[in-house]
mmCIF file of C-alpha atoms in Angstrom:
data_model
loop_
_atom_site.group_PDB
_atom_site.id
_atom_site.type_symbol
_atom_site.label_atom_id
_atom_site.label_comp_id
_atom_site.label_asym_id
_atom_site.label_seq_id
_atom_site.Cartn_x
_atom_site.Cartn_y
_atom_site.Cartn_z
ATOM 1 C CA MET A 1 0.000 0.000 0.000
ATOM 2 C CA ALA A 2 1.343 3.437 -0.949
ATOM 3 C CA LYS A 3 2.340 5.759 1.864
ATOM 4 C CA THR A 4 0.010 8.636 2.662
ATOM 5 C CA THR A 5 0.072 12.020 4.335
ATOM 6 C CA LEU A 6 -2.828 12.425 6.752
ATOM 7 C CA VAL A 7 -4.750 15.702 6.949
ATOM 8 C CA LEU A 8 -6.785 16.452 10.083
ATOM 9 C CA THR A 9 -9.226 19.315 10.441
ATOM 10 C CA THR A 10 -9.851 20.911 13.810
ATOM 11 C CA GLU A 11 -12.932 18.784 14.362
ATOM 12 C CA ALA A 12 -11.166 15.570 13.359
ATOM 13 C CA ALA A 13 -8.148 16.250 15.609
ATOM 14 C CA ARG A 14 -10.042 17.368 18.701
ATOM 15 C CA GLY A 15 -10.046 14.899 21.598
ATOM 16 C CA LEU A 16 -7.665 12.341 20.106
ATOM 17 C CA VAL A 17 -5.034 12.939 22.800
ATOM 18 C CA SER A 18 -5.947 13.385 26.453
ATOM 19 C CA MET A 19 -4.458 16.075 28.628
ATOM 20 C CA ARG A 20 -2.639 13.491 30.720
ATOM 21 C CA GLU A 21 -1.022 11.962 27.635
ATOM 22 C CA ALA A 22 -0.144 15.405 26.263
ATOM 23 C CA ILE A 23 1.645 16.258 29.506
ATOM 24 C CA ALA A 24 3.779 13.119 29.260
ATOM 25 C CA LEU A 25 4.610 13.821 25.607
ATOM 26 C CA VAL A 26 5.536 17.465 26.172
ATOM 27 C CA GLU A 27 7.606 16.601 29.237
ATOM 28 C CA ALA A 28 9.549 13.967 27.278
ATOM 29 C CA SER A 29 10.247 16.490 24.523
ATOM 30 C CA TYR A 30 11.713 19.004 26.974
ATOM 31 C CA ARG A 31 13.969 16.287 28.403
ATOM 32 C CA ASP A 32 15.408 15.484 24.967
ATOM 33 C CA PRO A 33 19.074 16.616 25.133
ATOM 34 C CA ASP A 34 19.153 17.146 21.358
ATOM 35 C CA LEU A 35 15.976 19.228 21.222
ATOM 36 C CA GLY A 36 16.108 21.768 18.387
ATOM 37 C CA LEU A 37 14.014 24.940 18.451
ATOM 38 C CA LEU A 38 13.286 27.950 16.305
ATOM 39 C CA ALA A 39 11.813 30.789 18.355
ATOM 40 C CA ARG A 40 8.443 32.087 17.238
ATOM 41 C CA ARG A 41 8.600 34.714 14.522
ATOM 42 C CA ARG A 42 5.769 36.864 13.234
ATOM 43 C CA ILE A 43 5.426 39.142 10.245
ATOM 44 C CA HIS A 44 2.791 41.896 10.439
ATOM 45 C CA THR A 45 2.058 43.481 7.053
ATOM 46 C CA PRO A 46 -0.284 46.507 6.777
ATOM 47 C CA LEU A 47 -3.453 45.965 4.745
ATOM 48 C CA ARG A 48 -5.645 48.487 3.005
ATOM 49 C CA HIS A 49 -9.150 48.530 4.449
ATOM 50 C CA PRO A 50 -11.850 51.221 4.142
ATOM 51 C CA ALA A 51 -13.128 51.002 7.716
ATOM 52 C CA GLU A 52 -10.110 50.414 9.946
ATOM 53 C CA LYS A 53 -6.400 49.754 10.070
ATOM 54 C CA ARG A 54 -5.635 46.062 9.586
ATOM 55 C CA TRP A 55 -2.606 43.827 9.315
ATOM 56 C CA SER A 56 -1.874 40.429 7.824
ATOM 57 C CA MET A 57 -0.031 38.215 10.289
ATOM 58 C CA LEU A 58 2.178 35.263 9.422
ATOM 59 C CA ASN A 59 3.120 33.201 12.479
ATOM 60 C CA VAL A 60 5.923 30.609 12.314
ATOM 61 C CA ILE A 61 7.146 28.187 15.013
ATOM 62 C CA ALA A 62 9.396 25.158 14.442
ATOM 63 C CA GLY A 63 11.017 22.405 16.441
ATOM 64 C CA ALA A 64 12.766 19.056 16.183
ATOM 65 C CA VAL A 65 12.485 16.308 18.813
ATOM 66 C CA PRO A 66 15.030 13.618 17.837
ATOM 67 C CA ALA A 67 14.032 11.279 20.677
ATOM 68 C CA GLN A 68 10.548 11.117 19.166
ATOM 69 C CA GLY A 69 11.859 11.098 15.591
ATOM 70 C CA VAL A 70 9.828 14.079 14.499
ATOM 71 C CA ILE A 71 10.104 17.624 13.133
ATOM 72 C CA ALA A 72 7.204 20.088 13.185
ATOM 73 C CA LEU A 73 6.412 23.470 11.695
ATOM 74 C CA ARG A 74 3.439 25.471 12.914
ATOM 75 C CA VAL A 75 2.408 28.187 10.480
ATOM 76 C CA ASP A 76 -0.712 30.300 10.341
ATOM 77 C CA ALA A 77 -2.004 33.355 8.530
ATOM 78 C CA ALA A 78 -4.668 35.705 9.860
ATOM 79 C CA HIS A 79 -5.899 39.291 9.699
ATOM 80 C CA MET A 80 -5.680 41.535 12.771
ATOM 81 C CA ALA A 81 -7.048 44.884 13.890
ATOM 82 C CA LYS A 82 -6.520 46.990 16.994
ATOM 83 C CA PRO A 83 -9.831 48.767 17.696
ATOM 84 C CA VAL A 84 -10.371 50.896 20.792
ATOM 85 C CA ARG A 85 -13.003 49.464 23.148
ATOM 86 C CA ASN A 86 -13.997 51.336 26.298
ATOM 87 C CA GLY A 87 -10.999 53.593 25.922
ATOM 88 C CA ARG A 88 -8.500 50.745 25.493
ATOM 89 C CA GLU A 89 -6.874 49.310 22.425
ATOM 90 C CA ARG A 90 -7.706 45.633 21.884
ATOM 91 C CA LEU A 91 -6.260 43.053 19.534
ATOM 92 C CA GLU A 92 -8.989 41.402 17.476
ATOM 93 C CA PHE A 93 -8.897 38.968 14.575
ATOM 94 C CA ARG A 94 -10.871 39.531 11.387
ATOM 95 C CA GLY A 95 -12.309 37.039 8.926
ATOM 96 C CA ASP A 96 -11.181 33.503 8.213
ATOM 97 C CA PHE A 97 -7.694 32.179 8.931
ATOM 98 C CA SER A 98 -5.448 29.257 8.094
ATOM 99 C CA GLY A 99 -3.349 27.480 10.699
ATOM 100 C CA PHE A 100 -1.517 24.184 10.325
ATOM 101 C CA VAL A 101 1.096 22.000 11.953
ATOM 102 C CA LEU A 102 3.211 20.092 9.444
ATOM 103 C CA VAL A 103 4.779 16.968 10.914
ATOM 104 C CA TRP A 104 7.765 15.210 9.305
ATOM 105 C CA ASP A 105 9.443 11.893 9.978
ATOM 106 C CA MET A 106 12.991 12.953 10.861
ATOM 107 C CA ALA A 107 14.519 9.718 9.512
ATOM 108 C CA THR A 108 12.972 9.909 6.026
ATOM 109 C CA ASN A 109 11.936 13.586 5.606
ATOM 110 C CA GLU A 110 8.480 12.334 4.643
ATOM 111 C CA LEU A 111 5.498 14.487 5.605
ATOM 112 C CA LEU A 112 3.480 12.365 8.022
ATOM 113 C CA GLY A 113 0.587 14.727 8.328
ATOM 114 C CA ILE A 114 -0.968 18.181 8.439
ATOM 115 C CA VAL A 115 -2.983 19.068 11.543
ATOM 116 C CA HIS A 116 -5.153 22.154 11.841
ATOM 117 C CA ASP A 117 -3.577 23.829 14.855
ATOM 118 C CA HIS A 118 -6.648 25.181 16.637
ATOM 119 C CA ALA A 119 -7.582 21.771 18.067
ATOM 120 C CA ILE A 120 -4.412 21.444 20.116
ATOM 121 C CA SER A 121 -3.783 25.064 21.099
ATOM 122 C CA ALA A 122 -5.158 25.042 24.650
ATOM 123 C CA LEU A 123 -4.074 21.403 25.101
ATOM 124 C CA ARG A 124 -0.359 22.023 24.553
ATOM 125 C CA VAL A 125 -0.376 25.288 26.583
ATOM 126 C CA GLY A 126 -2.027 23.506 29.514
ATOM 127 C CA ALA A 127 0.350 20.558 29.219
ATOM 128 C CA THR A 128 3.360 22.894 29.341
ATOM 129 C CA THR A 129 2.033 24.569 32.484
ATOM 130 C CA ALA A 130 1.650 21.144 34.080
ATOM 131 C CA VAL A 131 5.195 20.068 33.182
ATOM 132 C CA ALA A 132 6.579 23.082 35.051
ATOM 133 C CA ALA A 133 4.135 22.755 37.957
ATOM 134 C CA GLN A 134 5.310 19.220 38.692
ATOM 135 C CA ARG A 135 8.663 20.715 39.648
ATOM 136 C CA LEU A 136 7.642 24.126 40.960
ATOM 137 C CA ALA A 137 4.336 23.767 42.816
ATOM 138 C CA ARG A 138 4.157 22.407 46.357
ATOM 139 C CA LYS A 139 3.146 18.765 46.591
ATOM 140 C CA ASP A 140 0.472 19.626 49.169
ATOM 141 C CA ALA A 141 -1.130 22.448 47.137
ATOM 142 C CA ARG A 142 -4.875 22.441 47.782
ATOM 143 C CA ILE A 143 -6.262 25.707 46.379
ATOM 144 C CA LEU A 144 -5.955 26.871 42.779
ATOM 145 C CA GLY A 145 -6.899 30.443 41.949
ATOM 146 C CA ILE A 146 -7.468 31.236 38.278
ATOM 147 C CA LEU A 147 -8.206 34.499 36.495
ATOM 148 C CA GLY A 148 -10.144 33.838 33.295
ATOM 149 C CA SER A 149 -12.994 31.554 32.295
ATOM 150 C CA GLY A 150 -12.345 30.699 28.641
ATOM 151 C CA LYS A 151 -10.871 27.680 26.861
ATOM 152 C CA GLN A 152 -7.313 28.450 27.898
ATOM 153 C CA ALA A 153 -8.349 28.803 31.546
ATOM 154 C CA ALA A 154 -10.235 25.503 31.429
ATOM 155 C CA ALA A 155 -7.199 23.729 29.957
ATOM 156 C CA GLN A 156 -4.961 25.200 32.666
ATOM 157 C CA VAL A 157 -7.220 23.804 35.381
ATOM 158 C CA GLU A 158 -7.507 20.399 33.702
ATOM 159 C CA ALA A 159 -3.740 20.133 33.344
ATOM 160 C CA LEU A 160 -2.957 21.199 36.904
ATOM 161 C CA LEU A 161 -5.492 18.731 38.313
ATOM 162 C CA CYS A 162 -3.622 15.975 36.450
ATOM 163 C CA VAL A 163 -0.274 16.703 38.141
ATOM 164 C CA CYS A 164 -1.378 18.179 41.479
ATOM 165 C CA PRO A 165 -3.739 15.536 42.895
ATOM 166 C CA SER A 166 -3.948 17.315 46.257
ATOM 167 C CA LEU A 167 -5.855 20.215 44.694
ATOM 168 C CA ALA A 168 -9.340 20.266 46.197
ATOM 169 C CA THR A 169 -10.706 23.725 45.400
ATOM 170 C CA VAL A 170 -10.605 25.981 42.366
ATOM 171 C CA ARG A 171 -11.404 29.671 42.773
ATOM 172 C CA VAL A 172 -12.274 31.442 39.539
ATOM 173 C CA TYR A 173 -12.697 35.092 38.659
ATOM 174 C CA SER A 174 -13.617 36.744 35.381
ATOM 175 C CA PRO A 175 -15.373 40.089 34.991
ATOM 176 C CA THR A 176 -18.653 38.583 33.756
ATOM 177 C CA ARG A 177 -20.573 36.766 36.477
ATOM 178 C CA GLU A 178 -22.334 34.479 33.994
ATOM 179 C CA HIS A 179 -18.988 33.355 32.554
ATOM 180 C CA ARG A 180 -17.422 32.424 35.886
ATOM 181 C CA GLU A 181 -20.566 30.638 37.041
ATOM 182 C CA ARG A 182 -20.719 28.673 33.785
ATOM 183 C CA PHE A 183 -17.029 27.826 34.186
ATOM 184 C CA ALA A 184 -17.719 26.492 37.682
ATOM 185 C CA LYS A 185 -20.340 24.070 36.379
ATOM 186 C CA GLY A 186 -17.986 22.512 33.874
ATOM 187 C CA LEU A 187 -15.353 21.171 36.290
ATOM 188 C CA ASN A 188 -15.332 17.948 38.285
ATOM 189 C CA VAL A 189 -13.955 19.571 41.443
ATOM 190 C CA GLU A 190 -15.197 22.097 44.005
ATOM 191 C CA VAL A 191 -15.247 25.455 42.219
ATOM 192 C CA VAL A 192 -15.846 28.772 43.952
ATOM 193 C CA PRO A 193 -16.803 31.717 41.686
ATOM 194 C CA CYS A 194 -15.206 34.882 43.111
ATOM 195 C CA ASP A 195 -16.279 38.511 42.900
ATOM 196 C CA SER A 196 -12.761 39.871 42.427
ATOM 197 C CA ALA A 197 -9.345 38.813 41.200
ATOM 198 C CA GLU A 198 -7.876 39.407 44.639
ATOM 199 C CA GLN A 199 -10.440 37.111 46.252
ATOM 200 C CA ALA A 200 -9.482 34.326 43.842
ATOM 201 C CA ILE A 201 -5.732 34.715 44.349
ATOM 202 C CA ARG A 202 -5.113 35.605 47.996
ATOM 203 C CA GLY A 203 -4.519 32.448 50.017
ATOM 204 C CA ALA A 204 -4.266 30.195 46.970
ATOM 205 C CA ASP A 205 -1.400 27.713 46.617
ATOM 206 C CA ILE A 206 -1.280 28.016 42.834
ATOM 207 C CA ALA A 207 -2.293 31.190 40.982
ATOM 208 C CA VAL A 208 -2.844 31.343 37.222
ATOM 209 C CA ALA A 209 -3.628 34.276 34.942
ATOM 210 C CA ALA A 210 -5.366 33.024 31.787
ATOM 211 C CA SER A 211 -7.575 35.891 30.671
ATOM 212 C CA ASN A 212 -7.754 38.294 27.724
ATOM 213 C CA ALA A 213 -6.523 41.197 29.859
ATOM 214 C CA THR A 214 -3.777 43.389 28.418
ATOM 215 C CA GLU A 215 -2.702 45.097 31.654
ATOM 216 C CA PRO A 216 -1.779 43.569 35.044
ATOM 217 C CA ILE A 217 -4.570 41.789 36.884
ATOM 218 C CA LEU A 218 -2.429 39.588 39.176
ATOM 219 C CA PHE A 219 -0.392 41.582 41.680
ATOM 220 C CA GLY A 220 2.660 40.590 43.664
ATOM 221 C CA GLU A 221 1.287 42.096 46.877
ATOM 222 C CA TRP A 222 -1.291 39.277 46.907
ATOM 223 C CA LEU A 223 1.343 36.532 46.922
ATOM 224 C CA ALA A 224 2.234 34.502 50.006
ATOM 225 C CA PRO A 225 5.239 32.270 50.753
ATOM 226 C CA GLY A 226 4.900 28.878 49.107
ATOM 227 C CA MET A 227 2.801 29.988 46.139
ATOM 228 C CA HIS A 228 3.371 28.938 42.562
ATOM 229 C CA ILE A 229 2.246 31.504 39.973
ATOM 230 C CA VAL A 230 1.685 31.046 36.248
ATOM 231 C CA GLY A 231 1.339 33.525 33.406
ATOM 232 C CA ILE A 232 0.471 32.395 29.875
ATOM 233 C CA LYS A 233 0.398 35.770 28.110
ATOM 234 C CA SER A 234 2.479 35.379 24.961
ATOM 235 C CA SER A 235 3.093 39.056 24.302
ATOM 236 C CA THR A 236 4.659 40.503 21.131
ATOM 237 C CA ARG A 237 6.207 43.818 20.151
ATOM 238 C CA PHE A 238 3.300 44.323 17.730
ATOM 239 C CA TYR A 239 0.826 44.169 20.606
ATOM 240 C CA PRO A 240 2.425 44.380 24.068
ATOM 241 C CA GLN A 241 0.281 42.909 26.843
ATOM 242 C CA ARG A 242 0.715 41.448 30.293
ATOM 243 C CA GLU A 243 -1.270 40.041 33.216
ATOM 244 C CA LEU A 244 1.321 39.936 36.042
ATOM 245 C CA ASP A 245 2.900 43.050 37.535
ATOM 246 C CA ASP A 246 6.592 43.679 38.247
ATOM 247 C CA GLU A 247 6.190 42.737 41.902
ATOM 248 C CA CYS A 248 5.319 39.146 40.962
ATOM 249 C CA ALA A 249 8.704 38.767 39.293
ATOM 250 C CA ARG A 250 10.557 40.621 42.067
ATOM 251 C CA ARG A 251 9.129 38.387 44.792
ATOM 252 C CA ALA A 252 9.675 35.109 42.943
ATOM 253 C CA ASP A 253 12.580 32.990 44.215
ATOM 254 C CA VAL A 254 12.600 30.801 41.098
ATOM 255 C CA ILE A 255 11.535 31.953 37.612
ATOM 256 C CA VAL A 256 11.182 29.585 34.661
ATOM 257 C CA VAL A 257 10.281 30.525 31.082
ATOM 258 C CA ASN A 258 9.686 28.364 28.050
ATOM 259 C CA LEU A 259 12.347 30.157 26.046
ATOM 260 C CA LYS A 260 14.583 33.070 27.083
ATOM 261 C CA GLU A 261 15.144 34.087 23.480
ATOM 262 C CA GLN A 262 11.403 34.756 23.116
ATOM 263 C CA LEU A 263 11.545 37.295 25.937
ATOM 264 C CA GLU A 264 14.026 39.364 23.948
ATOM 265 C CA ILE A 265 12.515 38.873 20.489
ATOM 266 C CA ASP A 266 9.094 40.073 21.634
ATOM 267 C CA ASP A 267 10.163 42.297 24.556
ATOM 268 C CA GLN A 268 7.730 40.437 26.824
ATOM 269 C CA GLU A 269 7.201 43.019 29.520
ATOM 270 C CA GLU A 270 6.152 40.737 32.375
ATOM 271 C CA LEU A 271 9.845 39.934 32.680
ATOM 272 C CA THR A 272 11.783 42.354 30.476
ATOM 273 C CA VAL A 273 10.531 45.384 32.415
ATOM 274 C CA PRO A 274 11.556 44.066 35.867
ATOM 275 C CA LEU A 275 14.854 42.958 34.315
ATOM 276 C CA ARG A 276 15.520 46.460 32.994
ATOM 277 C CA LYS A 277 14.560 47.974 36.341
ATOM 278 C CA GLY A 278 17.022 45.712 38.142
ATOM 279 C CA LEU A 279 14.244 44.056 40.146
ATOM 280 C CA VAL A 280 15.216 40.608 38.874
ATOM 281 C CA PRO A 281 18.799 39.438 38.224
ATOM 282 C CA PRO A 282 19.114 37.667 34.841
ATOM 283 C CA GLU A 283 20.608 34.577 36.487
ATOM 284 C CA ARG A 284 17.341 33.974 38.336
ATOM 285 C CA ILE A 285 15.573 33.138 35.073
ATOM 286 C CA HIS A 286 15.871 29.594 33.701
ATOM 287 C CA GLU A 287 14.366 27.663 30.799
ATOM 288 C CA LEU A 288 11.863 24.842 31.120
ATOM 289 C CA ALA A 289 14.095 22.404 29.239
ATOM 290 C CA GLU A 290 16.881 23.074 31.772
ATOM 291 C CA LEU A 291 14.436 22.425 34.600
ATOM 292 C CA CYS A 292 13.246 19.143 33.071
ATOM 293 C CA ARG A 293 16.826 17.943 32.573
ATOM 294 C CA GLY A 294 17.848 18.780 36.139
ATOM 295 C CA ARG A 295 20.152 21.608 35.077
ATOM 296 C CA ALA A 296 18.106 24.393 36.702
ATOM 297 C CA PRO A 297 16.758 24.589 40.249
ATOM 298 C CA GLY A 298 13.143 23.766 40.955
ATOM 299 C CA ARG A 299 11.382 24.362 44.234
ATOM 300 C CA ALA A 300 13.886 23.998 47.061
ATOM 301 C CA SER A 301 11.622 24.705 50.030
ATOM 302 C CA ALA A 302 7.941 24.966 50.948
ATOM 303 C CA SER A 303 8.262 28.704 51.541
ATOM 304 C CA GLN A 304 9.620 29.691 48.118
ATOM 305 C CA ILE A 305 7.519 31.594 45.605
ATOM 306 C CA THR A 306 7.942 30.033 42.169
ATOM 307 C CA TYR A 307 6.928 31.555 38.847
ATOM 308 C CA HIS A 308 6.422 29.920 35.453
ATOM 309 C CA ASN A 309 6.085 32.339 32.560
ATOM 310 C CA ASN A 310 4.577 30.138 29.859
ATOM 311 C CA ASN A 311 5.768 32.670 27.324
ATOM 312 C CA GLY A 312 4.904 31.262 23.929
ATOM 313 C CA GLY A 313 4.340 28.271 21.731
ATOM 314 C CA MET A 314 7.368 26.107 20.984
ATOM 315 C CA GLY A 315 7.969 23.659 18.166
ATOM 316 C CA ASN A 316 8.536 20.693 20.477
ATOM 317 C CA GLN A 317 5.036 21.094 21.909
ATOM 318 C CA PHE A 318 3.498 20.859 18.438
ATOM 319 C CA ALA A 319 5.840 18.088 17.312
ATOM 320 C CA SER A 320 5.267 15.751 20.229
ATOM 321 C CA VAL A 321 1.510 16.216 20.540
ATOM 322 C CA CYS A 322 0.693 16.278 16.821
ATOM 323 C CA LYS A 323 2.734 13.167 16.111
ATOM 324 C CA ARG A 324 0.557 11.280 18.587
ATOM 325 C CA VAL A 325 -2.621 12.899 17.257
ATOM 326 C CA LEU A 326 -1.764 11.574 13.807
ATOM 327 C CA GLU A 327 -0.999 8.094 15.146
ATOM 328 C CA VAL A 328 -4.352 7.877 16.932
ATOM 329 C CA ALA A 329 -6.194 9.203 13.889
ATOM 330 C CA ARG A 330 -4.651 6.517 11.688
ATOM 331 C CA GLU A 331 -5.593 3.841 14.224
ATOM 332 C CA ARG A 332 -9.200 5.064 14.137
ATOM 333 C CA ASN A 333 -9.298 5.733 10.380
ATOM 334 C CA ILE A 334 -9.983 9.437 10.927
ATOM 335 C CA GLY A 335 -9.008 12.213 8.524
ATOM 336 C CA THR A 336 -8.174 12.595 4.849
ATOM 337 C CA GLN A 337 -5.311 10.623 3.353
ATOM 338 C CA LEU A 338 -3.380 12.104 0.464
ATOM 339 C CA PRO A 339 -0.603 10.454 -1.565
ATOM 340 C CA MET A 340 2.676 11.163 0.217
ATOM 341 C CA GLU A 341 4.367 11.601 -3.153
ATOM 342 C CA LEU A 342 2.601 14.967 -3.421
ATOM 343 C CA PHE A 343 4.822 16.260 -0.612
ATOM 344 C CA VAL A 344 8.218 14.675 -1.177
ATOM 345 C CA THR A 345 10.960 14.812 -3.812
ATOM 346 C CA ARG A 346 12.749 11.511 -4.389
ATOM 347 C CA ARG A 347 16.389 12.412 -4.996
ATOM 348 C CA GLY A 348 17.797 9.144 -6.243
ATOM 349 C CA ALA A 349 21.526 9.637 -6.866
ATOM 350 C CA ASP A 350 21.297 13.450 -6.962
ATOM 351 C CA VAL A 351 23.463 15.030 -4.238
ATOM 352 C CA SER A 352 23.041 18.691 -5.184
ATOM 353 C CA ALA A 353 21.385 21.194 -2.878
ATOM 354 C CA PRO A 354 17.577 21.217 -2.967
#
């Protein structure tokens, strides 16, 4: 039978890999000593539009995970605008978009599949948070406070419940009462809707910001010894945004980011501002791969404040999760199979550059 390249739409790919399995896959990818990464790059090109200023965005992320024998490229194209709502500029997307993860077999350079990326977005972000939390959160953490009530927030809670079995209560705050009450009904754990961000965070053992806010909503003055805090705002120079204030970084004893290079490329202000102010010494910031390989310190005592800045998508996340998504889809005969020969050039004896 001829080899095929499998194409999975968002609907076809959704639910094929559980959060628990995604955590194990992402963790293994960060432990790979030969992990290869290309930091996220974006191109924003101005568009002509009669009603508002718009941009075309091209987003590119790549990674190679030799231990799993896979290379992945995440690429998507979308239109953006920055309208002013209630006196504040907001980033909004316009119209249809295209977003794919291309997955190659590293040994043969054959394209194994193309996965629409929207299905795994919250899954791989949540899994990455969980990988860090296993090493940074206290083992006896019982209360999780979360700011936000959307898909990303739900994935954060699901992931943390997988790796922090002692968690018994989730406090949730979002500005709309209906949203936080609906969020509370969707979780299989005690959930307490809160009337303010401070009420959700003060006294929690783990605090997560997973909202659409663009200015700080989680403040360092609310933190207590022993807390683990998480930010997932993947800010860019095109649209700077943050959810944690400078005091969060200043008070943290241990700070871990997905990729230091991304901080500099995008000037991610949750950490670059306190760095510039001298509130945080550069040597206090470590990468998640270093943490997973035992080359960076995790939590050393129950009283430390630890901070994971989940600061952007990385190619290893897409590679490890999407490879498994494709495997499960093939097992279940899901998706559209195309002739692999459409996506590969057979070189034969030719040794010239492609």
